XYZ file of C-alpha atoms in Angstrom:
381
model
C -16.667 -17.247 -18.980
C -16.547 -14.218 -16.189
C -17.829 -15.166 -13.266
C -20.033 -12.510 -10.645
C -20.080 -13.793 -6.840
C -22.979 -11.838 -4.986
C -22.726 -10.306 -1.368
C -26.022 -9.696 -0.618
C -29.556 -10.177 0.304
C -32.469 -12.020 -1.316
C -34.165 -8.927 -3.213
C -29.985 -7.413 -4.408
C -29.147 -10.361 -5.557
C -32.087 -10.612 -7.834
C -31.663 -7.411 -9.201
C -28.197 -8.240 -9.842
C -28.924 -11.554 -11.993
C -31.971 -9.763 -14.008
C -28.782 -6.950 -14.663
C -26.451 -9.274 -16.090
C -29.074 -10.995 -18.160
C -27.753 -11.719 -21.980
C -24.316 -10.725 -20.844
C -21.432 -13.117 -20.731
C -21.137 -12.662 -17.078
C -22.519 -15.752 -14.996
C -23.317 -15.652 -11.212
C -21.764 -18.666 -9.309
C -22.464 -17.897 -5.904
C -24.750 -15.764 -3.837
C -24.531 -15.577 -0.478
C -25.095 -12.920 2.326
C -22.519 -14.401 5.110
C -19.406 -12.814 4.484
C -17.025 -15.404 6.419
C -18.643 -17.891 3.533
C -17.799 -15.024 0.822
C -14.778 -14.562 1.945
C -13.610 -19.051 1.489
C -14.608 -18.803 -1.985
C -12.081 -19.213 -4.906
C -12.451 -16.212 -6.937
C -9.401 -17.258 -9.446
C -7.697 -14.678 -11.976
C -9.153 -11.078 -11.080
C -9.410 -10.814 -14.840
C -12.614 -13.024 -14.485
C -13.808 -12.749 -11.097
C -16.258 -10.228 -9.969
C -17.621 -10.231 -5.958
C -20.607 -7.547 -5.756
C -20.756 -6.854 -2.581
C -23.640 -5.093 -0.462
C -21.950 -2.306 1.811
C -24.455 -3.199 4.143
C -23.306 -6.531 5.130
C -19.588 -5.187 5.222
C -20.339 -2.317 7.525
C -21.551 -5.335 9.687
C -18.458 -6.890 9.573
C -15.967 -4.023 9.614
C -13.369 -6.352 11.517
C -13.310 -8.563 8.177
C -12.748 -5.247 5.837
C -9.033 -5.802 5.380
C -9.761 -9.841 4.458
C -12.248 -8.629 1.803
C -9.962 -6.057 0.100
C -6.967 -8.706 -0.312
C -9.510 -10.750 -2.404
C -7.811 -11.521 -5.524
C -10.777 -10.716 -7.414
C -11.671 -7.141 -8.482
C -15.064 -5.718 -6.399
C -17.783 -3.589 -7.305
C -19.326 -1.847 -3.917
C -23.579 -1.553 -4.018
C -24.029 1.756 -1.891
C -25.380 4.928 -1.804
C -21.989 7.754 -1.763
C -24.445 10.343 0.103
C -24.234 8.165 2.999
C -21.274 8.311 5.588
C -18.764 5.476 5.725
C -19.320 4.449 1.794
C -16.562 6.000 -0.135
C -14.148 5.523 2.961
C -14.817 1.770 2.694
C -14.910 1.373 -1.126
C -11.402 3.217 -0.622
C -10.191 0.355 1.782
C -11.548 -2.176 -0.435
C -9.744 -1.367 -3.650
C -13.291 -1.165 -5.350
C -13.114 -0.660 -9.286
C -16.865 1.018 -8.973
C -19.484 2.133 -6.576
C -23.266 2.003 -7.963
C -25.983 2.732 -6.495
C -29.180 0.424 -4.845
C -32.036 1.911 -7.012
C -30.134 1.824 -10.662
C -28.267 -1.005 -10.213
C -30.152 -2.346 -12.869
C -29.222 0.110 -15.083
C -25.533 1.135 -13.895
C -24.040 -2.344 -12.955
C -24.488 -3.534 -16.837
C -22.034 -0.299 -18.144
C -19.792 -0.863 -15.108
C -19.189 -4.718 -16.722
C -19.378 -3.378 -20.211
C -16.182 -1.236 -19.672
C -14.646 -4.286 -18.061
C -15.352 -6.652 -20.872
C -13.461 -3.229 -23.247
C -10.174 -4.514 -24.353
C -7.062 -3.148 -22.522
C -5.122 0.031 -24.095
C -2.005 -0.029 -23.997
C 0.505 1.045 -21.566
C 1.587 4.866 -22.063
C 4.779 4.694 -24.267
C 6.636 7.168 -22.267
C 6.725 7.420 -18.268
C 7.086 10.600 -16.639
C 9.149 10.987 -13.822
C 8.274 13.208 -11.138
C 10.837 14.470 -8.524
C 9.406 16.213 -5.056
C 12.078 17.710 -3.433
C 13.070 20.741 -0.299
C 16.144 22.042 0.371
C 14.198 22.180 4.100
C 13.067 18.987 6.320
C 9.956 18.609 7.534
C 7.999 20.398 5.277
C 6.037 17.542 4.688
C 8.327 16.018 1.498
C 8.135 12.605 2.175
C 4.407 12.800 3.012
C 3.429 14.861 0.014
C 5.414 12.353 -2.344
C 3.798 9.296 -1.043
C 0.164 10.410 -0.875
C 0.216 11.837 -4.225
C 2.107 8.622 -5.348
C -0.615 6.333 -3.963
C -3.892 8.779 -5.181
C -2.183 8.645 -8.640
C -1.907 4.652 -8.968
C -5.661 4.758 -7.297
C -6.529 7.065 -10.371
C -4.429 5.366 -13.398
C -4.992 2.378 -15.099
C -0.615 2.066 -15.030
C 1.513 0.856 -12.746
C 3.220 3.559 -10.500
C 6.718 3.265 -9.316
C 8.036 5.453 -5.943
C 11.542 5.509 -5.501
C 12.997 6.844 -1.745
C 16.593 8.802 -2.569
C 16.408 10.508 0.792
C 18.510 8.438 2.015
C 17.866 9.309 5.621
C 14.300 8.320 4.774
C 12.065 5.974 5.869
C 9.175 5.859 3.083
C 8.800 2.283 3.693
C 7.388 2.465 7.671
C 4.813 5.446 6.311
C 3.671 2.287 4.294
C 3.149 -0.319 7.172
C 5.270 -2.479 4.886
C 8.418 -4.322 5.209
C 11.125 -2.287 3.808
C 11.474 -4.846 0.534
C 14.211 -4.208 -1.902
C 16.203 -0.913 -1.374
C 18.207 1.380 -4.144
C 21.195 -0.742 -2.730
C 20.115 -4.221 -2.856
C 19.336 -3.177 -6.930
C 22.900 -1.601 -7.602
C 24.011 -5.268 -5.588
C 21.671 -6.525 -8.631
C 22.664 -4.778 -11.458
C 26.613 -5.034 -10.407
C 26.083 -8.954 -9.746
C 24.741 -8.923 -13.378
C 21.267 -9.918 -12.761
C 19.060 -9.969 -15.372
C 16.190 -6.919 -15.848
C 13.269 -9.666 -15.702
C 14.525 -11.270 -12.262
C 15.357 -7.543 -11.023
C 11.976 -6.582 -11.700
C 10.291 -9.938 -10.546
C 12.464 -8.901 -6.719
C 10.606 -5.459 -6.366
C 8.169 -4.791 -3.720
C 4.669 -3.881 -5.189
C 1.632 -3.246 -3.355
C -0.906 -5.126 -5.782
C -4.189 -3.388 -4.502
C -2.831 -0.418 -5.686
C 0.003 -1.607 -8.385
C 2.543 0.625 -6.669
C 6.119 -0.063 -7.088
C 8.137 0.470 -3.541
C 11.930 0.978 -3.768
C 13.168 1.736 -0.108
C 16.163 3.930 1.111
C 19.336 1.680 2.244
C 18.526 0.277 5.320
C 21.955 1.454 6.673
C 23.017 5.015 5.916
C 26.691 4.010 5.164
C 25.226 1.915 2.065
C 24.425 4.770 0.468
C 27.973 5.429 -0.470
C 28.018 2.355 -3.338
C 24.921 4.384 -5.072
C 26.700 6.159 -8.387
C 24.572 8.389 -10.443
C 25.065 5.387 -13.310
C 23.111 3.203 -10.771
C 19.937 5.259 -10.603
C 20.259 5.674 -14.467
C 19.768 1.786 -15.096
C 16.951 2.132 -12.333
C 14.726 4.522 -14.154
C 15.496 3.003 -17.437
C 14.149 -0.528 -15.764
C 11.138 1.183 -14.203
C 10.471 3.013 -17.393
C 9.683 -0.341 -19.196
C 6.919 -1.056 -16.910
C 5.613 1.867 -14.878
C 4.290 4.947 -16.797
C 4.535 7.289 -13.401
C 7.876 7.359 -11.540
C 8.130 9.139 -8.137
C 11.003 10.062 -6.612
C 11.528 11.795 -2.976
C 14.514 13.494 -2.547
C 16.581 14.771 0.685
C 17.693 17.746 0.955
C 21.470 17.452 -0.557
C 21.784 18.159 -4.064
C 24.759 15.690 -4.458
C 25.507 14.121 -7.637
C 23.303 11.299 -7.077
C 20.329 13.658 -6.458
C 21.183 15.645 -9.438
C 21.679 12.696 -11.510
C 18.069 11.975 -10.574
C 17.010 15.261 -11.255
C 18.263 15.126 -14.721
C 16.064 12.570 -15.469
C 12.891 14.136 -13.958
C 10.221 15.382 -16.051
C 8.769 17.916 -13.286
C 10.737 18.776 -10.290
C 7.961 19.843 -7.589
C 10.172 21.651 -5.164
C 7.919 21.853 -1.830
C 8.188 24.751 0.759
C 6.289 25.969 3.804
C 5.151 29.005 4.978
C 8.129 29.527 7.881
C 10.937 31.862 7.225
C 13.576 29.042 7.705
C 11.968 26.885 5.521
C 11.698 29.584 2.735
C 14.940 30.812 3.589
C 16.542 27.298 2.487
C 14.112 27.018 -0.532
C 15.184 30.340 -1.933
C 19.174 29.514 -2.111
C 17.860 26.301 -3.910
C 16.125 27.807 -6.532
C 18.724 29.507 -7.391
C 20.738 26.432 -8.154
C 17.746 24.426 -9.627
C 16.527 27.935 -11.775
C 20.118 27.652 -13.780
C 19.997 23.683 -14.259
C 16.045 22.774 -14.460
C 14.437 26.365 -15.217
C 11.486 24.681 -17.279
C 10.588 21.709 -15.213
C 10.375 23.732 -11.632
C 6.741 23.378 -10.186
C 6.634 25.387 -6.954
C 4.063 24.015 -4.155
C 3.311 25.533 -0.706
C 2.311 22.646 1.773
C 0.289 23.976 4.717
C -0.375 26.878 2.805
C -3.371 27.889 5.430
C -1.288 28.198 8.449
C -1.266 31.309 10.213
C 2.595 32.352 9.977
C 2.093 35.706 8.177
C 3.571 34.838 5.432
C 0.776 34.623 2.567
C 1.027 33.019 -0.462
C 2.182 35.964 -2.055
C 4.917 36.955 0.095
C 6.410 33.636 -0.668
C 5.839 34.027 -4.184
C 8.449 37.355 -3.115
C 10.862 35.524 -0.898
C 11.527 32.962 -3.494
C 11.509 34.487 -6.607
C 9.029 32.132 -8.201
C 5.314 31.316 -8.722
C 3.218 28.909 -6.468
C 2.028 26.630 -8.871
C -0.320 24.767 -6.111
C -1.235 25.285 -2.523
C -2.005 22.419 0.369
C -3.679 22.314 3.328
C -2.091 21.301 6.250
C -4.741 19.160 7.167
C -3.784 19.586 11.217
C -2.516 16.483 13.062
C -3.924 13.619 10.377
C -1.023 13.379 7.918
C 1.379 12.898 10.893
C -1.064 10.451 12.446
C -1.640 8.372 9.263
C 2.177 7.980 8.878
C 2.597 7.250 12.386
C -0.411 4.502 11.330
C 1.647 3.148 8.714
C -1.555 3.900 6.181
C -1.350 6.982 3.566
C -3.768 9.990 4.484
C -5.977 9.850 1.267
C -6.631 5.897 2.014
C -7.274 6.701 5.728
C -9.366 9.837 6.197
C -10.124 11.161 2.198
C -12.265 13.343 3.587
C -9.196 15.514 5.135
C -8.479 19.335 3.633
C -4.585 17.988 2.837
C -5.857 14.649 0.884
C -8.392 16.218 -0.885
C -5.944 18.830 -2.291
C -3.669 15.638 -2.804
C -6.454 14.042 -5.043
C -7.312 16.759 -7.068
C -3.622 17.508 -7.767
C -3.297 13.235 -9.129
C -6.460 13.654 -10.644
C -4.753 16.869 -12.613
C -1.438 15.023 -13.289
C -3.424 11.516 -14.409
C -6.097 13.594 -16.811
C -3.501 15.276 -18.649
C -1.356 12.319 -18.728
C -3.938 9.646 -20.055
C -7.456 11.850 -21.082
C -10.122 9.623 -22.054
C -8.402 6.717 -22.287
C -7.475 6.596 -18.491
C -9.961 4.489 -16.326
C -11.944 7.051 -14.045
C -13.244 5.658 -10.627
C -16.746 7.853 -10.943
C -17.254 7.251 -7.361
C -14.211 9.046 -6.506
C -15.468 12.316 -7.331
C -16.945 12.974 -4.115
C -14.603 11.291 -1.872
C -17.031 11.785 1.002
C -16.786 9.393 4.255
């Protein structure tokens, strides 16, 4: 039987158990001390519920991160119109945010979609390159925000692969750098087998995000083949449905290898004559190998450079498909934080865009079937 534990006061809780009333959902604790919340067992996540008052966590912000690597999932009871609310249920990995005054009434569908049997996993994944012929334009930041907002979005696993491999995705990530593109072609050379490949990977589990690292050392980068990241995407295609990949700025054959396999190629540029400069001579190389999967997509698009969106369009020779903020000094902070800008400060011009862009990709990808946060709709802080 699916159990509920309770994080809240006298009156919440009550209105919680007369919610769940006739349901198969039991309550097995209630309590309004967090440190006791947080010793509980919750078991599998697949029957473990905590509702928890955002009251008593906004209390106890110094205990947020212990809450949110509860292995149980978390509904958040809080009103989105006030400040803090959607930044914490962020944090927390919440699967729902409902509201004090219908909780009666909204807490019952928010269980009912829970108790809906799981669809399954989208037959085909699509790959999704972001690449510049120009460094910092923002690449690696783009690819690992919009990474992150999509597996906060999907009901899939998400996979992010790092072939810049002067890149550091992994420290953006405040995460050990975990398997890298050459400990898997060690792997697959040594003849491991897919399951025990798959079983090494590093995931983030609050989000379901697959991490594959650069080489640690430059110099490894040498034993990577274009065969190599062939047998990668066709292991991460088994069990991810969204594949990210962040490119450097070489179009060796190991990048185009990976670019054959991309279903978009989102080639990223910025509003500075250099940049653009670099972007255009790509193009012309991409235009005659990848014409129909091109996506063009001007980060800091509002910076005051003189060069408008449609003198870009001009310099390169190819329709902006989507403009970004630059969202001043957070995304550089947030990396520098080791914690993604649309986890950190939603709120921001840059992770806004970011969302609505995932929110695009995952709606067209998945429709109805996907499973919509509500409560992300408003991303307010």
């Amino acid at each position: 039987m699916p159990n509920i534990y309770v994080l809240a006061d006298g009156p919440l809780a009550s209105l919680v158990g007369e919610s769940i009333l006739g349901s198969s959902w039991q309550i097995v604790s209630v309590t309004e001390n967090l440190r006791s919340a947080l010793l509980q067992d919750y078991g599998a996540p697949e029957t473990s519920i905590l509702v928890a008052e955002d009251r008593i966590l906004q209390t106890n912000m110094g205990l947020m991160e212990h809450v949110a690597r509860l292995s149980c999932r978390k509904i958040l009871v809080g009103a989105l119109t006030e400040r803090g609310v959607a930044r914490r249920a962020l944090l927390l990995g919440v699967i729902d945010v409902v509201e004090p005054a219908t909780i009666v009434r909204a807490l019952p569908e928010v269980l009912k979609r829970l108790d809906l049997p799981e669809l399954g996993r989208k037959t085909v994944a699509r790959i999704i390159g972001i690449y510049s012929a120009k460094g910092g334009v923002g690449k690696s930041t783009v690819a690992l925000n919009l990474a992150v907002a999509v597996a906060r979005l999907s009901r899939y696993p998400v996979a992010l692969i790092d072939v810049d491999f002067l890149g550091d995705l992994a420290s953006m990530l405040r995460t050990p750098p975990g398997v890298s593109l050459a400990d898997l072609v060690d792997a697959l050379e040594g003849g491991m087998a897919p399951e025990a490949i798959m079983q090494s990977l590093t995931v983030l589990k609050d989000l379901r995000l697959t991490i594959i690292s650069a080489p640690v050392h430059p110099q490894q980068s040498e034993r990577i083949r274009p065969e190599h990241l062939n047998q990668i995407f066709d292991l991460l295609r088994h069990d991810h449905s969204y594949i990210f990949v962040d490119f450097g700025t070489s179009l060796h054959d190991v990048t185009l290898a990976a670019l054959d396999r991309c279903d978009d190629i989102v080639v990223l540029a910025a509003p500075e004559q250099v940049a653009l400069s670099a972007v255009a001579k790509s193009l012309q190389v991409l235009r005659r190998l990848y014409a129909s999967k091109l996506q063009v997509v001007l980060n800091r698009g509002d910076t005051l450079t003189g060069l408008v969106p449609e003198k870009v369009e001009e310099l390169l020779g190819q329709n902006v498909v989507r403009i970004l903020p630059s969202g001043g000094t957070a995304p550089v902070k947030a990396a520098n934080q080791g914690r993604p800008l649309v986890l950190s400060d939603p709120q921001n011009g840059f992770a806004q865009a970011i969302v609505a862009w995932a929110n695009a990709l995952v709606t067209n990808e998945e429709g109805a079937q996907r499973r919509r946060k509500h409560w992300l709709t408003g991303w307010r802080t």
